[in-house]
XYZ file of C-alpha atoms in Angstrom:
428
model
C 12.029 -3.248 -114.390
C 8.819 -3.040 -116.358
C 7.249 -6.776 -117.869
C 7.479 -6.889 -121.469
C 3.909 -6.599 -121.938
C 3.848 -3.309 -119.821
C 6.659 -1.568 -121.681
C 4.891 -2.622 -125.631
C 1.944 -1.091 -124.153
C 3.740 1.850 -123.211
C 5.307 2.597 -126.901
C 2.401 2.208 -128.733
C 0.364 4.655 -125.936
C 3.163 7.128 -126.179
C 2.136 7.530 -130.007
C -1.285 7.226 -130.087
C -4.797 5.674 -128.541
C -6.583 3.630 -131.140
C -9.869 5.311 -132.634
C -12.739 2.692 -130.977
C -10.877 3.732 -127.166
C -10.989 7.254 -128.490
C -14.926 6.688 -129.472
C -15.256 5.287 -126.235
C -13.543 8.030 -124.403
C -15.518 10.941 -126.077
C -18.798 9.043 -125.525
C -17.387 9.009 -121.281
C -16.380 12.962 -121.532
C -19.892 13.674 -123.311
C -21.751 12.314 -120.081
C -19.315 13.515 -117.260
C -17.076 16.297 -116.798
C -13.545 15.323 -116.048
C -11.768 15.069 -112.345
C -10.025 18.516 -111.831
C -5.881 18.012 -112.507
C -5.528 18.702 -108.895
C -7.949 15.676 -107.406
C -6.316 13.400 -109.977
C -2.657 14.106 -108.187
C -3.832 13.350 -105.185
C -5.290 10.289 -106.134
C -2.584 9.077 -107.948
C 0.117 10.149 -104.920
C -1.703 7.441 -102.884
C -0.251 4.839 -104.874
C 3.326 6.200 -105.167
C 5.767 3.491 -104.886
C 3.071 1.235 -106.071
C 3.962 0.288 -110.026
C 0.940 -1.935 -110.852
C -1.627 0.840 -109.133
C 0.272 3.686 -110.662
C -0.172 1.565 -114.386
C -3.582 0.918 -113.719
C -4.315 4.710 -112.922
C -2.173 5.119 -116.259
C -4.647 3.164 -118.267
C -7.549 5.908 -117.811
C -7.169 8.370 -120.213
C -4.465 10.724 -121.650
C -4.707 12.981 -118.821
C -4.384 10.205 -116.346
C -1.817 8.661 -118.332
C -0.045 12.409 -118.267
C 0.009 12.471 -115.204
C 1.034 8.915 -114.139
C 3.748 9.412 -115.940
C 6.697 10.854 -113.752
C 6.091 8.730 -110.889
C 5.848 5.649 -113.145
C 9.099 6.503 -114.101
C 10.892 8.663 -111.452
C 13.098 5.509 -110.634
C 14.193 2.860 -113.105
C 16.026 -0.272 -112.600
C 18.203 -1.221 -115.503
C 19.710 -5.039 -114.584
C 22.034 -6.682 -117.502
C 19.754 -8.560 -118.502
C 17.316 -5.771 -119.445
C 19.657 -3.216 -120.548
C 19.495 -4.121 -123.954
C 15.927 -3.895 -124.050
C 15.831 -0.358 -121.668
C 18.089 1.542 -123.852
C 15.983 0.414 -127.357
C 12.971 1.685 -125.237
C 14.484 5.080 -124.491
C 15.718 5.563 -127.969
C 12.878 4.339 -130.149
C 10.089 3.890 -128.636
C 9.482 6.496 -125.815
C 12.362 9.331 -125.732
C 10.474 11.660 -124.299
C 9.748 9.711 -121.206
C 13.445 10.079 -120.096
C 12.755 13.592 -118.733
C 11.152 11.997 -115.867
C 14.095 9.630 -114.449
C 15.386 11.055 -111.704
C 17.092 8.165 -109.616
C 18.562 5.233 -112.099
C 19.981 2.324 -111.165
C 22.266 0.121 -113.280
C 23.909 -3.347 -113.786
C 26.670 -3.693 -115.738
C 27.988 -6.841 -117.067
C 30.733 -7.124 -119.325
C 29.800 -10.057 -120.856
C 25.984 -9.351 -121.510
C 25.579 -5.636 -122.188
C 26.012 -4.026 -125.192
C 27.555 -0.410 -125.608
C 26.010 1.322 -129.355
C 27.367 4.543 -129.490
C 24.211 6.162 -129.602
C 24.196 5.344 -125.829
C 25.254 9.113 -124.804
C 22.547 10.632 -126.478
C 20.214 8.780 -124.958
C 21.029 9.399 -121.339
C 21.818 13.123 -122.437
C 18.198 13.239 -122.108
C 17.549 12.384 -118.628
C 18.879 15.782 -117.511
C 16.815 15.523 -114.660
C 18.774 12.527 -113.198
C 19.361 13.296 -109.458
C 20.801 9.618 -108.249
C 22.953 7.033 -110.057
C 23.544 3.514 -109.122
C 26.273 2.009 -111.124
C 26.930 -1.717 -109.687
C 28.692 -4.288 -112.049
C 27.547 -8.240 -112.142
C 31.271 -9.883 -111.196
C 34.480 -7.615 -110.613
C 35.568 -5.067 -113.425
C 37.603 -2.461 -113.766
C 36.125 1.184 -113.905
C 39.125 1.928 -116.387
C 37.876 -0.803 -118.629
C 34.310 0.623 -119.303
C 33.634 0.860 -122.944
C 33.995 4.439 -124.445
C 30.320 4.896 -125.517
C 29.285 3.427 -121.973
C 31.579 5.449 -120.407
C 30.611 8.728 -122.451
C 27.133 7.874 -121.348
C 27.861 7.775 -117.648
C 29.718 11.233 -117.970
C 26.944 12.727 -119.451
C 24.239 11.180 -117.022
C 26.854 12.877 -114.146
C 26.725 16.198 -115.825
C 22.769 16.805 -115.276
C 22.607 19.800 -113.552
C 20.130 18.536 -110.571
C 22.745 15.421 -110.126
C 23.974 15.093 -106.064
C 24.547 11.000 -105.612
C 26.352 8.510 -107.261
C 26.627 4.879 -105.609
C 29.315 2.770 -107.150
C 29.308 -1.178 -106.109
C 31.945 -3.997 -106.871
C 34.212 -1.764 -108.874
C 37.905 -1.965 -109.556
C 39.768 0.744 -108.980
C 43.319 1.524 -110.367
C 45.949 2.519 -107.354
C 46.494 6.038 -108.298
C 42.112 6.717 -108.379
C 42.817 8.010 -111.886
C 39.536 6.219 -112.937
C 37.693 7.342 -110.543
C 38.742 10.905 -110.901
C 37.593 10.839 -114.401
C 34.749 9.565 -113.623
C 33.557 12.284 -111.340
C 34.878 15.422 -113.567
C 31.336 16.009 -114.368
C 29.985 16.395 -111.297
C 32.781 17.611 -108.936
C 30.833 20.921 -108.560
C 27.494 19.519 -108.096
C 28.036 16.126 -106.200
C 26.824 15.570 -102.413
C 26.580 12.137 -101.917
C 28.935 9.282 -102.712
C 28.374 5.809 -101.241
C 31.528 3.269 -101.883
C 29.975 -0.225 -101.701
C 32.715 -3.689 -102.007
C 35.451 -1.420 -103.582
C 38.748 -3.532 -104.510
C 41.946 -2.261 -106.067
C 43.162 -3.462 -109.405
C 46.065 -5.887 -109.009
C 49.405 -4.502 -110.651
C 51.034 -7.231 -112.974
C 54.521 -7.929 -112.375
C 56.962 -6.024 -115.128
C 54.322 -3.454 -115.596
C 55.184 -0.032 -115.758
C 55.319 1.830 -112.400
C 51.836 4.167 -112.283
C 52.345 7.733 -111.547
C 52.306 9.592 -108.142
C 48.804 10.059 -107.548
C 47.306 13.596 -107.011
C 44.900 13.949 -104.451
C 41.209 14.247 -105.700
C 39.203 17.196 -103.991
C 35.448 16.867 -103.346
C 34.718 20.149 -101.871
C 31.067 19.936 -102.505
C 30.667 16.420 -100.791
C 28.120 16.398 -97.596
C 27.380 12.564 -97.437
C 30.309 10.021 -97.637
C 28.958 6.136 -97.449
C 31.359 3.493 -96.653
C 30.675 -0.308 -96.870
C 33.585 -3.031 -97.818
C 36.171 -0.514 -99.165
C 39.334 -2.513 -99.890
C 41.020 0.073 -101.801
C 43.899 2.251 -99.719
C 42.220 5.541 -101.464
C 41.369 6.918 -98.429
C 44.180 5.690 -95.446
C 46.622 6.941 -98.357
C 44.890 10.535 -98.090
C 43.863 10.223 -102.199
C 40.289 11.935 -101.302
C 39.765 14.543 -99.473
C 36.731 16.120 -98.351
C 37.270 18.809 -96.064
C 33.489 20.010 -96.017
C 31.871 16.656 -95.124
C 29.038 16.551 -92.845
C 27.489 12.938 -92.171
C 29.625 10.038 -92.348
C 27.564 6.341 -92.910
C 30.031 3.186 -92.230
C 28.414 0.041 -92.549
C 30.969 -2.590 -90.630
C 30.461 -6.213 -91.307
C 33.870 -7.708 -91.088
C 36.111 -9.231 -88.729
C 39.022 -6.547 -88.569
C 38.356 -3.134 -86.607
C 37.525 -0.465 -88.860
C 40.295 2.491 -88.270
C 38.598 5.832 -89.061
C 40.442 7.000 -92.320
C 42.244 9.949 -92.397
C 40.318 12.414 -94.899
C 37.390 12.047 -92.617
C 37.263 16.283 -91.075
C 37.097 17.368 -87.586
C 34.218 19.306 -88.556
C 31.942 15.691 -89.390
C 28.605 16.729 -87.628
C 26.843 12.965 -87.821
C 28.040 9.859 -87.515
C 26.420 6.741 -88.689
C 27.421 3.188 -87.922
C 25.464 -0.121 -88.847
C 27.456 -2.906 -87.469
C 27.094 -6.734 -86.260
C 27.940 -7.815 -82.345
C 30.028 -10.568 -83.422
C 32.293 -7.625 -85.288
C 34.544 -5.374 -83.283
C 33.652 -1.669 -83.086
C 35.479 0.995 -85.314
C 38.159 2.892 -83.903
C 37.446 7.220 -84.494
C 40.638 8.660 -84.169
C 41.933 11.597 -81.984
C 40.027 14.426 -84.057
C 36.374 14.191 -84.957
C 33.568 15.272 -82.842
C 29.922 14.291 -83.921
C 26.960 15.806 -82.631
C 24.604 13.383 -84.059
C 25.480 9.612 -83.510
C 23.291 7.295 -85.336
C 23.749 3.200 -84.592
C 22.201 0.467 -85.913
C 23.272 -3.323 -84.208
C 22.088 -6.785 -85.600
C 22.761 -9.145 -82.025
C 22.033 -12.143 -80.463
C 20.396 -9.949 -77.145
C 19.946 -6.976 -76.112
C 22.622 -6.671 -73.532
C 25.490 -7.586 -76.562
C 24.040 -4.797 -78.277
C 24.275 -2.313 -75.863
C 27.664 -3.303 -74.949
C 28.325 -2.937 -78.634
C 27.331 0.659 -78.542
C 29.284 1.439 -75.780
C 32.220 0.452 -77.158
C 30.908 2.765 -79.983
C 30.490 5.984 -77.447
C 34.076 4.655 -75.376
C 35.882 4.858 -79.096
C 34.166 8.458 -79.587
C 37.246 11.425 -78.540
C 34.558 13.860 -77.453
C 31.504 11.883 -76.664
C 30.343 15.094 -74.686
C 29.808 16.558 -77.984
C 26.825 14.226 -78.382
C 23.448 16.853 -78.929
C 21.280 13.081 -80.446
C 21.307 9.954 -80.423
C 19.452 7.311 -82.257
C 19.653 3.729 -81.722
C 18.688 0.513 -83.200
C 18.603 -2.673 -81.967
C 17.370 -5.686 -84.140
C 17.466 -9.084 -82.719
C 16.603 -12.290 -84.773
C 15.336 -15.145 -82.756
C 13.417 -16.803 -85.513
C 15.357 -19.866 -85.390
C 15.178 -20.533 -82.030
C 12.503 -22.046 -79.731
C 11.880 -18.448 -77.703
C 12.325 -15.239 -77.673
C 15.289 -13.323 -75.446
C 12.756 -9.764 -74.352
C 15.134 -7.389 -72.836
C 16.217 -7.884 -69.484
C 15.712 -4.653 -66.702
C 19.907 -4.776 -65.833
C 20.489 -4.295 -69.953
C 18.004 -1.226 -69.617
C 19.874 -0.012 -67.045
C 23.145 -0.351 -68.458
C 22.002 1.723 -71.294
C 20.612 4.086 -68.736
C 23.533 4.427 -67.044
C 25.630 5.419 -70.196
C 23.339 7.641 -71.093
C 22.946 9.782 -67.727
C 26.784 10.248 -68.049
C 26.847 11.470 -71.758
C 24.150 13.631 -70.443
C 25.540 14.839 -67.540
C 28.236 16.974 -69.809
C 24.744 18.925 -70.374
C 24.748 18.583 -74.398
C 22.560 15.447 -74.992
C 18.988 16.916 -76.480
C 17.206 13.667 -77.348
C 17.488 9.763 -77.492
C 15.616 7.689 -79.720
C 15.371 3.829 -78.955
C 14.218 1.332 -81.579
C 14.142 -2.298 -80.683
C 13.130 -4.665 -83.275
C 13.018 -8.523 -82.440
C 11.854 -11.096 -84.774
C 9.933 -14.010 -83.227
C 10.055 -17.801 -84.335
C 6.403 -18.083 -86.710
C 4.632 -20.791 -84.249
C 5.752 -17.844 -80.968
C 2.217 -16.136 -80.154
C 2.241 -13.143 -77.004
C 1.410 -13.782 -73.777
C -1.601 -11.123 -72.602
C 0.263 -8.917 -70.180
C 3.212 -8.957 -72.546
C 2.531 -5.429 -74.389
C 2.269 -4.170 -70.463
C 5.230 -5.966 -68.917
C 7.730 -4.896 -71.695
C 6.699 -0.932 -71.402
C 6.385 -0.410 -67.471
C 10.296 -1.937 -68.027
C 11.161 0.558 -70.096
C 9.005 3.349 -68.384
C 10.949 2.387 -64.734
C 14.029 2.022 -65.969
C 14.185 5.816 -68.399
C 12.216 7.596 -66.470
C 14.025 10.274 -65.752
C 15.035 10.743 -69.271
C 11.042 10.601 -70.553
C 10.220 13.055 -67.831
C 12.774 15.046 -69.297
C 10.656 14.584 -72.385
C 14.655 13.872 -73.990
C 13.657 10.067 -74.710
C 11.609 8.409 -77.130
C 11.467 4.387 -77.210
C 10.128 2.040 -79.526
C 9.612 -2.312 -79.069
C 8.177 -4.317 -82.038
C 7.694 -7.667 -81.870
C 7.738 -9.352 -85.498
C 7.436 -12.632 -86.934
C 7.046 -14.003 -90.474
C 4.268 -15.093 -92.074
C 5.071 -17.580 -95.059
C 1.414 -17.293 -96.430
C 1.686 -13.697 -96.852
C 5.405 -13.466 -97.513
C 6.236 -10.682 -95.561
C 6.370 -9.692 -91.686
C 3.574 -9.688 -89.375
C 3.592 -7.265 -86.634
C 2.400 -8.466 -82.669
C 3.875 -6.318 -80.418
C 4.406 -2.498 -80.778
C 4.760 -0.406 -77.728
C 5.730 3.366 -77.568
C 7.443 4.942 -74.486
C-alpha cells in the first residue's frame, strides 16, 4: 500500500513535471549525457523489493521514473481500508499504470468496501495480472459478492498470462457452485490454486434442497495448496485434478489430515509444513512422490525427526523418494538455553535415511536447521566447530556421496533493530 503522499505525487507525475523541474532538468542534460537505458536497469534491479529505494530512483527524471515504474508496481496490496482509495487511483488518476500489476492482492470487507460498477473496467486493464489474492476481513460468502465486484474478479481471472489464484476465509456453498463460477475464466489457463481457512455455508433449516453437485474439472492445475479446508469439496470427490503435480498441505490442527481423494497417483512432490505437537497426515494407498519437501516447527530436534518419520512411515512407496528437503525450526527464545542437536537425533535421521536410500532412488538430501536463541544467549567459541564435526561424523557417508547438503543457523532477535540477528551459520 502506497502513503497518501506517495500516491498524490504519483497522479500529478503521471500528467506532467512542472516547468522550473523541467528548467532544471534541461540545464542537468545540457552538462551531462544521460546513463544508457541498460545501466539504469541494473541499477534500479538492485533495489527490487525495496519500495522507498525504487520511489527515490523514481524521482530522477522521466526516464528513471519510466523505468521505475513496473517494479514499483508489479505487486499491489489492496486492504479494505484502501480499496476505496486504490480503485479512484486506477481510474482517475493513473490508468495507465495498471498494465504493470502482475500479482494483486485483495481484502474484501463487506461492510467497508464499495463496489461502483465501473469496477470491471478498471481491472480489465491489468491484463497482465499473473497472481490474485482474494482474502475477505470476517467470513462471507463467495455467492454473496456484489455483481460489479464480482464482474471485476472474472475479468481480472480472464487475463491471458493469469496461473494463481489464492482464496482465504471464504464461504463456500455445498454443491461448489460459487466456486465453479468463479473459476470459468480461467479453467484453461489456471496452475495454481491455494485454499487457505475454507468453511462451508451453513444450510438453513426449511430451505430448499441444493442440487446434485457436478464435479468441477481443473485439468490445467499443477500446484494445489491446502491450509484449514473445512469444506467436504474434496473428500466428496467435487474437484478433480487428474494432472496435478506438487501438492503443499500446511497441517496445524489437532485431527490427522486424511489425504483427500482427488489427489492423483501421478503427484510428483509432496509438501508438508506441520507442528510436532500435531499428528502427521495419513497418504493413502495410491500416491507416490518423488520429491518430499517438510518443514517442522518443534520443541527439539529429536521430536522433529520423529515427526518426519512418521511422515516417510505414512508414505505407500517411500522407495520412490529421488529428494528430500527438510526443515527443522526450533524456537527456544523463551527459555533460559538453547536445546543444539544431540549426536543419537543425527543418527536417527541417518539411519532413516540409509534405508530410503538403500532402495537405490534417493539423489540428494537437503538439511536446514534453524533455532532461535533467547536475546541475552551469546556462542560459546568452539561452538561453530562442535556443531559441524557432529554433523560431518554422523552423515558422512551421505556427504562423501556428495548426496547431502546441511545447513545450522543460530538466530536470535534483536529488539533495537527489529528483526533477526544471525550468530551461528555452518554449512556441511
Amino acid at each position: 500500500m502506497f502513503p497518501p503522499v506517495y500516491k498524490q505525487w504519483l497522479i500529478s507525475h503521471d500528467s506532467s513535471i512542472n516547468s522550473s523541474a523541467k528548467r532544471r532538468m534541461s540545464d542537468l542534460q545540457a552538462q551531462r549525457r544521460p546513463l544508457p537505458n541498460e545501466l539504469v536497469l541494473q541499477i534500479i534491479s538492485l533495489a527490487e523489493g525495496k519500495f522507498p529505494i525504487l520511489l527515490a530512483c523514481s524521482l530522477v527524471c522521466r526516464t528513471w521514473n519510466r523505468l521505475c515504474c513496473p517494479q514499483l508496481f508489479q505487486k499491489i496490496t489492496v486492504t479494505h481500508q484502501s480499496f476505496d482509495d486504490w480503485l479512484d487511483f486506477f481510474r482517475n488518476g493513473s490508468p495507465r499504470l495498471c498494465q504493470y500489476v502482475k500479482e494483486l492482492h485483495i481484502e474484501w470487507s463487506d461492510h467497508t468496501c464499495m463496489a461502483p460498477k465501473w469496477i470491471p473496467k478498471c481491472f480489465r486493464q491489468m491484463n497482465k495480472l499473473r497472481a490474485l489474492y482474494l482474502s475477505v476481513n470476517g467470513w462471507s460468502k463467495l455467492s454473496k459478492l456484489p455483481a460489479p465486484f464480482a464482474s471485476g474478479i472474472a475479468a481480472l481471472l480472464a487475463a491471458p498470462r493469469f496461473r494463481h489464484l489464492s482464496l482465504n476465509g471464504w464461504s463456500l456453498e455445498q454443491d461448489i457452485s460459487d466456486l465453479k463460477l468463479t473459476l470459468s475464466p480461467c479453467l484453461a489457463t489456471l496452475k495454481t490454486l491455494s485454499l487457505e481457512k475454507i468453511s462451508e455455508v451453513k444450510v438453513i433449516q426449511g430451505s430448499p434442497e441444493s442440487k446434485e453437485a457436478s464435479v468441477l474439472r481443473l485439468e490445467g492445475l499443477r500446484t494445489l495448496e491446502l491450509y484449514d479446508v473445512k469444506h467436504p469439496l474434496l473428500e466428496k470427490g467435487l474437484v478433480q485434478c487428474l494432472n496435478l503435480e506438487c501438492l503443499l498441505l500446511k497441517l496445524y490442527q489437532p485431527k490427522a489430515l486424511q489425504l483427500p481423494p482427488c489427489i492423483p497417483a501421478g503427484l510428483a512432490k509432496l509438501v508438508v509444513h506441520g507442528r510436532v505437537i500435531d499428528p502427521p497426515p495419513t497418504f493413502g494407498e495410491i500416491i507416490c512422490p518423488s520429491e518430499l519437501s517438510v518443514e517442522i516447527k518443534g520443541p527439539s530436534y529429536g521430536s522433529c525427526v520423529s515427526w518426519f518419520q512418521g511422515c516417510v512411515n505414512s508414505l505407500p512407496f517411500p522407495r520412490e523418494l529421488r529428494r528430500i528437503t527438510l526443515k527443522f525450526d526450533m524456537d527456544f527464545s523463551r527459555q533460559r538455553s538453547i536445546d543444539h542437536p544431540a549426536a543419537e537425533s543425527y543418527t536417527a535421521l541417518f539411519t532413516l535415511i540409509e534405508e530410503i536410500s538403500n532402495f537405490g532412488k534417493l539423489q540428494h538430501v537437503d538439511m536446514n536447521i534453524l533455532i532461535t536463541a533467547p536475546v541475552d544467549v551469546k556462542p560459546g567459541d568452539d561452538e561453530e566447530t562442535r556443531e559441524i564435526e557432529k554433523i560431518k561424523d554422523v552423515f558422512a557417508p551421505l556427504l562423501e556421496a556428495g548426496m547431502f547438503e546441511a545447513e545450522l543457523v543460530i538466530q536470535r532477535w534483536v529488539f533495537e533493530y527489529g528483526r533477526h540477528e544471525v550468530l551461528v551459520q555452518i554449512t556441511a
